[in-house]
Short mmCIF file of C-alpha atoms and ligand atoms in Angstrom, two decimals:
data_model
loop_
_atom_site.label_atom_id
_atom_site.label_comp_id
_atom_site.label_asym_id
_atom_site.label_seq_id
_atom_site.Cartn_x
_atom_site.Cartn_y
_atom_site.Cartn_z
CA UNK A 1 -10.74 -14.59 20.67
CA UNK A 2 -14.56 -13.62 19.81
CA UNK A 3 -14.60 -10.92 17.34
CA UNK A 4 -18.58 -11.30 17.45
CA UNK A 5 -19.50 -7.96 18.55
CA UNK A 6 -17.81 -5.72 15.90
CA UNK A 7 -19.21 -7.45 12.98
CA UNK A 8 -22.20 -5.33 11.55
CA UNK A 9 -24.95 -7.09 9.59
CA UNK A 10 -24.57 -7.22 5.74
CA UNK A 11 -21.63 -4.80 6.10
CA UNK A 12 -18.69 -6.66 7.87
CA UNK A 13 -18.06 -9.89 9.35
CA UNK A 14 -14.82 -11.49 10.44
CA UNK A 15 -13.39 -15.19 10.34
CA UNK A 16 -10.66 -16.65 9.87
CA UNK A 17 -9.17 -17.71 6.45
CA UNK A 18 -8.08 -21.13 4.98
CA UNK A 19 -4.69 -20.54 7.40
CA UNK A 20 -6.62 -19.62 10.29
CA UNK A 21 -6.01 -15.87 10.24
CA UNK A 22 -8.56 -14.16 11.08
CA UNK A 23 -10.12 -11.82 8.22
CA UNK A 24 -12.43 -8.88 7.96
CA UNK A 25 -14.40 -9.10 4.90
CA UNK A 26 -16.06 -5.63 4.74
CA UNK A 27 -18.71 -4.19 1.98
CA UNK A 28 -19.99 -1.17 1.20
CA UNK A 29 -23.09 0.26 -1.82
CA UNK A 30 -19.29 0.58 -3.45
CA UNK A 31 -16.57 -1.89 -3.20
CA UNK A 32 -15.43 -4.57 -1.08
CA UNK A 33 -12.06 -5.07 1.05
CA UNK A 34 -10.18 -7.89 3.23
CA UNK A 35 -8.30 -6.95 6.23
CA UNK A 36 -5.78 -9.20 7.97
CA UNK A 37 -5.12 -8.42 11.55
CA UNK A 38 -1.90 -9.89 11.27
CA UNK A 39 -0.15 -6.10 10.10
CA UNK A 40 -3.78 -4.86 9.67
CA UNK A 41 -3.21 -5.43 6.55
CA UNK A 42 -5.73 -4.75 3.41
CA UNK A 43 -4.99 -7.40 1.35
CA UNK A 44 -7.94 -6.79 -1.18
CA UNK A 45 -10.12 -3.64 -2.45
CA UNK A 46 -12.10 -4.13 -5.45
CA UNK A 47 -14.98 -1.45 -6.25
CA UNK A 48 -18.07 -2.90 -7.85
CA UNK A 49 -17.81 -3.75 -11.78
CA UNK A 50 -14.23 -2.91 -12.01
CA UNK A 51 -11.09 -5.17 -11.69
CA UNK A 52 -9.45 -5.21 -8.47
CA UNK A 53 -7.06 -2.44 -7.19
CA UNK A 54 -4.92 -3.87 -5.01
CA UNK A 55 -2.78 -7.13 -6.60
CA UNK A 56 -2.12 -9.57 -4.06
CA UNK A 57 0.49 -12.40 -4.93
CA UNK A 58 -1.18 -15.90 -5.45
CA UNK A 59 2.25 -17.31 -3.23
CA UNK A 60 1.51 -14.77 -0.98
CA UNK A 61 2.18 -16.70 2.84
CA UNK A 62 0.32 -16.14 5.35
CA UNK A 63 2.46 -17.46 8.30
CA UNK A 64 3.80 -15.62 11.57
CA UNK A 65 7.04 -13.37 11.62
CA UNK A 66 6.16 -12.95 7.72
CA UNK A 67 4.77 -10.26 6.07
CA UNK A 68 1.90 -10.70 2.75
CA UNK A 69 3.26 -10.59 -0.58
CA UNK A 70 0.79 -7.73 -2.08
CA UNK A 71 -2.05 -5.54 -1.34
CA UNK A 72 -1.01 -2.85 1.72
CA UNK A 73 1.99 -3.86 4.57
CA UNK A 74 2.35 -1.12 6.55
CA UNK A 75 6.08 -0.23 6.68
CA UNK A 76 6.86 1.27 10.39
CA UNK A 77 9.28 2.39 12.15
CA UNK A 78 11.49 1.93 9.42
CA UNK A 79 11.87 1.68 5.71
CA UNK A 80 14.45 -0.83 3.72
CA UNK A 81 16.89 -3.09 5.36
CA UNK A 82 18.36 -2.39 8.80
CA UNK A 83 21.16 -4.82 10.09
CA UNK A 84 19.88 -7.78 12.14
CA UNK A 85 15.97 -6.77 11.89
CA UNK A 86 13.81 -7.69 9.95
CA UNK A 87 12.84 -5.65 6.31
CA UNK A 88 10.57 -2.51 6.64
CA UNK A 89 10.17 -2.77 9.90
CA UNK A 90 7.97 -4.83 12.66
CA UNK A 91 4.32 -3.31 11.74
CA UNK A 92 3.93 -5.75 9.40
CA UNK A 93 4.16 -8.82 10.84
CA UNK A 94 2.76 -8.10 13.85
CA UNK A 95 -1.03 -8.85 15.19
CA UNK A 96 -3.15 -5.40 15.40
CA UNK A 97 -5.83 -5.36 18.29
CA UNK A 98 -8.92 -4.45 16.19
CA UNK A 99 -10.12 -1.27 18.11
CA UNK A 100 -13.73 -0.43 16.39
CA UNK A 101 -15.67 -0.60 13.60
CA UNK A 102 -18.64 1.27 12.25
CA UNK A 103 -20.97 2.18 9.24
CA UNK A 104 -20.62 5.60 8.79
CA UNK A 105 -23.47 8.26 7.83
CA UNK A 106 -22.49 8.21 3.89
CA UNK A 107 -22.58 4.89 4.24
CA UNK A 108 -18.89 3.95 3.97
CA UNK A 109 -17.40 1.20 6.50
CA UNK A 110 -15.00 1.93 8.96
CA UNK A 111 -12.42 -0.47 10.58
CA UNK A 112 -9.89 1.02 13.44
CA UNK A 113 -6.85 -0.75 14.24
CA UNK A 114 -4.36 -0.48 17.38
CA UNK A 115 -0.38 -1.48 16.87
CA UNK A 116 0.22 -2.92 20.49
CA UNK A 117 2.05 -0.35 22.48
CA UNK A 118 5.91 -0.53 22.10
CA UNK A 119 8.46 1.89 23.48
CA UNK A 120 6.21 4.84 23.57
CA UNK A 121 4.60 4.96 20.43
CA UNK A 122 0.72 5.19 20.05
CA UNK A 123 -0.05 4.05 16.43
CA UNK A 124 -3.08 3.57 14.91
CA UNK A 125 -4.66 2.67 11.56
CA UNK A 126 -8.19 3.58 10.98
CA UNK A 127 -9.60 1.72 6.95
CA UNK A 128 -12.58 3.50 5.43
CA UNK A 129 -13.96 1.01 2.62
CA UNK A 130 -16.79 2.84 0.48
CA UNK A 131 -16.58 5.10 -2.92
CA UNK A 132 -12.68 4.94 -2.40
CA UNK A 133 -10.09 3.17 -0.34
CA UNK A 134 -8.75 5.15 2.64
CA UNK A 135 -6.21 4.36 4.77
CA UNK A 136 -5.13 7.15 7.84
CA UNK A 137 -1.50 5.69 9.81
CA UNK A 138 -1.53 8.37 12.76
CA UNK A 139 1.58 7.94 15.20
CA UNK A 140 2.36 9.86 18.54
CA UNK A 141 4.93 10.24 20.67
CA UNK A 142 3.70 9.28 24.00
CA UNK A 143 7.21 9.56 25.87
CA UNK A 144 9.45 12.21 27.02
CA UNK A 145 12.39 12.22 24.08
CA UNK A 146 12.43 12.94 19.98
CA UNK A 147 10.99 9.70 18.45
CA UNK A 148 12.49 9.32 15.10
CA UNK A 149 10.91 6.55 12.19
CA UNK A 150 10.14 6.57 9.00
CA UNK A 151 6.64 5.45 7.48
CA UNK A 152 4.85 3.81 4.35
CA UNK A 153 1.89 2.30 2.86
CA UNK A 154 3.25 0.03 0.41
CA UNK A 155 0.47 -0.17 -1.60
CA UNK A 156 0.64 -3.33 -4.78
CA UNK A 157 -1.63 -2.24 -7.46
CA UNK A 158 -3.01 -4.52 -9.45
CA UNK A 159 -2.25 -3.50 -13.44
CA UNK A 160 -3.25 -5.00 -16.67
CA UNK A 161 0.14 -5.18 -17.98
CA UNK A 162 2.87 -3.80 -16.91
CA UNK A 163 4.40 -2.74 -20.59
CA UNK A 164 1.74 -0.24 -21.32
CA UNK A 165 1.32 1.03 -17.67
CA UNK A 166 2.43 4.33 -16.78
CA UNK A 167 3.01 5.96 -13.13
CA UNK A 168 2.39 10.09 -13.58
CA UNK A 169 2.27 13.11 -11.23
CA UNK A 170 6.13 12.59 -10.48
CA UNK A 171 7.91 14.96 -13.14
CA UNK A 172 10.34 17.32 -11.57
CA UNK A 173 10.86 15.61 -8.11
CA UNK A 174 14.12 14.30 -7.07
CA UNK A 175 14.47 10.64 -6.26
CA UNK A 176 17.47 8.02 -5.01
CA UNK A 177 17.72 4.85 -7.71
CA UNK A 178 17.94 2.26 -5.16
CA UNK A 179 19.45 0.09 -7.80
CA UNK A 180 22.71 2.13 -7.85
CA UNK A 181 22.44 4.56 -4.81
CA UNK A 182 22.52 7.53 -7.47
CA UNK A 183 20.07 10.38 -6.92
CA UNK A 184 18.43 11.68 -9.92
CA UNK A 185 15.59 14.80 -11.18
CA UNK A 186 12.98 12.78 -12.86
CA UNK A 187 12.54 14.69 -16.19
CA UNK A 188 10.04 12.41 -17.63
CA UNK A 189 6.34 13.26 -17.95
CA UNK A 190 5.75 9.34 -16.88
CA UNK A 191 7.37 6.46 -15.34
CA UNK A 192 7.37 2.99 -17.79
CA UNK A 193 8.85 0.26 -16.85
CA UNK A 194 10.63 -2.20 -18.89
CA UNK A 195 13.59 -3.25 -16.16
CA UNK A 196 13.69 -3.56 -12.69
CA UNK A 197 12.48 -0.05 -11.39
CA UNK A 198 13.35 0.85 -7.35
CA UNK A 199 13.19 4.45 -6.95
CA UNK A 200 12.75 6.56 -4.04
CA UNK A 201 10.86 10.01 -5.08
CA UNK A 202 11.89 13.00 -1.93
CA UNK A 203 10.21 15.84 -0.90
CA UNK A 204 6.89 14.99 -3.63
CA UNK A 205 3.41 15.64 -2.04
CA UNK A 206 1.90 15.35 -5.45
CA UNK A 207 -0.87 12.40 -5.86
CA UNK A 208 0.00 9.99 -8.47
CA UNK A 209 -2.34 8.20 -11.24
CA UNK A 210 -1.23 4.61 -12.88
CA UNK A 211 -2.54 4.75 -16.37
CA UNK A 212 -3.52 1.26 -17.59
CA UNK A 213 -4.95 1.06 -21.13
CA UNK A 214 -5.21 -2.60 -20.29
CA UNK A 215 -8.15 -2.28 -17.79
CA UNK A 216 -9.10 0.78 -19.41
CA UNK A 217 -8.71 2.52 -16.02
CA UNK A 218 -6.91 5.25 -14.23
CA UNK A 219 -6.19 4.44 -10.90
CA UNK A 220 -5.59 7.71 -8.77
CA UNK A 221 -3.22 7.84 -5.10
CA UNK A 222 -3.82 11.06 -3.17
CA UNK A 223 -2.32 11.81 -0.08
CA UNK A 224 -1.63 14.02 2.67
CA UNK A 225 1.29 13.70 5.77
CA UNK A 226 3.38 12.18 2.98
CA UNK A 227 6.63 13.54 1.35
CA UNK A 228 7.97 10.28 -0.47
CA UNK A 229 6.78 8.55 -2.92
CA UNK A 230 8.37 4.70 -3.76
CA UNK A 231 7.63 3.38 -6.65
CA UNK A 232 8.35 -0.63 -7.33
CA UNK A 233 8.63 -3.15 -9.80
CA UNK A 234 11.19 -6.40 -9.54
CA UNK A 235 10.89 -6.86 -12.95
CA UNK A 236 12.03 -10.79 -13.84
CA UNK A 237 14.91 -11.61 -12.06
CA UNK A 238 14.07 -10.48 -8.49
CA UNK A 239 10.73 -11.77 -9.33
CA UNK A 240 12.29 -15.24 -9.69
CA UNK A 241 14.87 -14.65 -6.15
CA UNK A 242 11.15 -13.85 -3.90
CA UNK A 243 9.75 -16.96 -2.80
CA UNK A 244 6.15 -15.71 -2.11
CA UNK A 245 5.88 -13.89 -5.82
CA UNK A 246 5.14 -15.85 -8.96
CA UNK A 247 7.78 -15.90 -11.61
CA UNK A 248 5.66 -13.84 -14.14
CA UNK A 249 3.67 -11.57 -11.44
CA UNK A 250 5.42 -8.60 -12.41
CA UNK A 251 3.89 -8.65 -15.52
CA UNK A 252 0.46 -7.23 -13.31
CA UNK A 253 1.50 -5.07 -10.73
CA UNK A 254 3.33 -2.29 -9.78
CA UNK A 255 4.00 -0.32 -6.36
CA UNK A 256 3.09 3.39 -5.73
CA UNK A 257 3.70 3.25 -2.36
CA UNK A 258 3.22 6.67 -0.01
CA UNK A 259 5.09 7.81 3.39
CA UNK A 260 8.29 9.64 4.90
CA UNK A 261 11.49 7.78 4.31
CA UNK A 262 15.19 8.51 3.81
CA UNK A 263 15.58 12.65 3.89
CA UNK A 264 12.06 12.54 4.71
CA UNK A 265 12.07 10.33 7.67
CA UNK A 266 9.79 11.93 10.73
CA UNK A 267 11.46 12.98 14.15
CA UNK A 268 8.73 13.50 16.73
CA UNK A 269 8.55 15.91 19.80
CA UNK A 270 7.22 14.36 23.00
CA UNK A 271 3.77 14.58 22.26
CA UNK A 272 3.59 15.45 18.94
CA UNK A 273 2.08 13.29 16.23
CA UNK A 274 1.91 12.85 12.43
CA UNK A 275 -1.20 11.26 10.72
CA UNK A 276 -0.17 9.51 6.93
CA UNK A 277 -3.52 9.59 4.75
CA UNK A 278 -3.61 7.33 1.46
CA UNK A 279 -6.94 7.62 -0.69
CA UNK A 280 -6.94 5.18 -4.01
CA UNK A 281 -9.65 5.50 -6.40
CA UNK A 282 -9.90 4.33 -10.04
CA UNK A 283 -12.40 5.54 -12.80
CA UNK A 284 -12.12 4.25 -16.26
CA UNK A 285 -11.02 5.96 -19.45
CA UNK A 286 -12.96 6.25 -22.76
CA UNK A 287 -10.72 6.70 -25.48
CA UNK A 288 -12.18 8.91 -27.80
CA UNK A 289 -11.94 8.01 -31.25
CA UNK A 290 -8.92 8.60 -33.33
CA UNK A 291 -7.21 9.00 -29.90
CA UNK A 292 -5.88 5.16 -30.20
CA UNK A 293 -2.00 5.05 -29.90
CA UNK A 294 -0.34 4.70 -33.38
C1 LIG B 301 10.11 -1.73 -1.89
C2 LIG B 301 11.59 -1.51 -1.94
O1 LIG B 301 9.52 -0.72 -1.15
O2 LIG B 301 9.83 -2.98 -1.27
C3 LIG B 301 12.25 -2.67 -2.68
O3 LIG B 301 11.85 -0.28 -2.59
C4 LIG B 301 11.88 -3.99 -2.02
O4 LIG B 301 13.67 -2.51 -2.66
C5 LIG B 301 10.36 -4.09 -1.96
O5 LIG B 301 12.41 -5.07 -2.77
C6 LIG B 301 9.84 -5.36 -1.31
O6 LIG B 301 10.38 -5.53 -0.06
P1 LIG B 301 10.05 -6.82 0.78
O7 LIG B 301 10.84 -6.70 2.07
O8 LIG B 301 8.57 -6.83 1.02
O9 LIG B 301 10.48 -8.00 -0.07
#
């Protein structure tokens, strides 16, 4: 298929990688991104003169019926395991129909994605690559009965090291440890991580910022339609069990992921719809002096 007439001069341009997948390599005054089709899937954002935000696994596979280790699967119409189907849902591994692209008036660059229609549902996915990265998962209910799913961008974020990193803007939510079922108040002002870390945060709209002293960077997740927050690290063992994820990978990333899962899942009304928005953004931080940690 000829993807010739959305590419846009200079901006974005589309062809298909070393596997033959085809690729939308899109760039803004700001930042640049990759899009897969295959689960319109950003596998790369990286704004200009800073590291990149997104990690993306170097044994990431890209092959059909399997989803890309790293940078944003879209989890759809459900979260976690479900017996006999596959993890988090189909969205990810299936091929998108690109719907449009465009360079907008501030002089961002949009790309609009269509999920191929399946039992009533009307999703779309709509990437605006400029200052920040935005990502907008709207679904509708196009039958005549509740439609009931849960949702997630399950965003990898590339981090400097994973010791000093530290996930805020969660103190005071609830969240389920995945890694014992328990359900727990987070008390702490941040999230470190020095073990395997799985939790589900419920009922949290708050945006989120990863500190890395590392990069020297605060990377900021804001959202909106979104009332759980995941946040993921394997950690060494489970980092060693995943075939597409290097052994020591874990030591530079972490997952902040945003959507409606668990309590939080989404039942629709015929008709109705729900639109998930996900903005990242990073600036970087000056320590001032005497401010170093002792
Ligand atoms: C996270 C889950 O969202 O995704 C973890 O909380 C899971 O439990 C991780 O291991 C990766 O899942 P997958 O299916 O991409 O290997």
């Amino acid at each position: 298929m000829s993807y010739e007439h959305f590419e846009i001069p200079g901006r974005l341009s589309i062809e298909d990688d070393a596997d033959g997948w085809p690729v939308l390599h899109v760039s803004s005054a700001w930042s640049a991104a990759e899009i897969h089709l295959h689960g319109a899937h950003v596998t790369r954002f990286r704004k200009s003169g800073d590291a990149p935000l997104l990690f993306l696994s170097e044994r990431a596979e890209f092959a059909p019926g399997k989803p890309i280790r790293g940078g944003v699967p879209i989890i759809f119409p459900w979260f976690g395991n479900r017996d006999g189907q596959p993890a988090h849902g189909t969205a990810r591994t299936t091929a998108w129909e690109l719907e449009e692209t465009a360079e907008c008036e501030d002089g961002s660059v949009l790309a609009a994605f269509r999920l191929p229609a399946d039992g009533g549902c009307d999703v779309t996915f709509r990437v605006t690559v400029g200052r920040t990265l935005r990502m907008d998962l709207r679904i509708a209910n196009a039958t005549d009965a509740p439609l009931a799913f849960e949702n997630c961008l399950h965003t990898y974020f590339e981090t400097g090291d994973i010791h000093r990193t530290e996930v805020r803007g969660l103190r005071g939510a609830g969240f389920i440890d995945s890694l014992t079922g328990q359900r727990h108040t987070d008390t702490a002002d941040a999230i470190r991580f020095a073990a395997e870390t799985d939790r589900i945060y419920q009922n949290t709209t708050a945006a989120c910022e990863i500190h890395d002293p590392a990069f020297g960077r605060v990377i900021t997740v804001r959202k909106s339609g979104s009332r759980s927050t995941v946040v993921w690290n394997p950690w060494t063992d489970k980092s060693k069990r995943m075939a597409d994820f290097g052994d020591d990978e874990y030591l530079r990333m972490v997952c902040v992921e945003s959507g409606n899962v668990k309590d939080d899942a989404i039942t629709l009304a015929p008709g109705g719809s729900e639109l998930l928005t996900v903005e990242i953004d990073s600036a970087p931080v000056v320590e001032k002096p005497g401010m170093e940690a002792k």
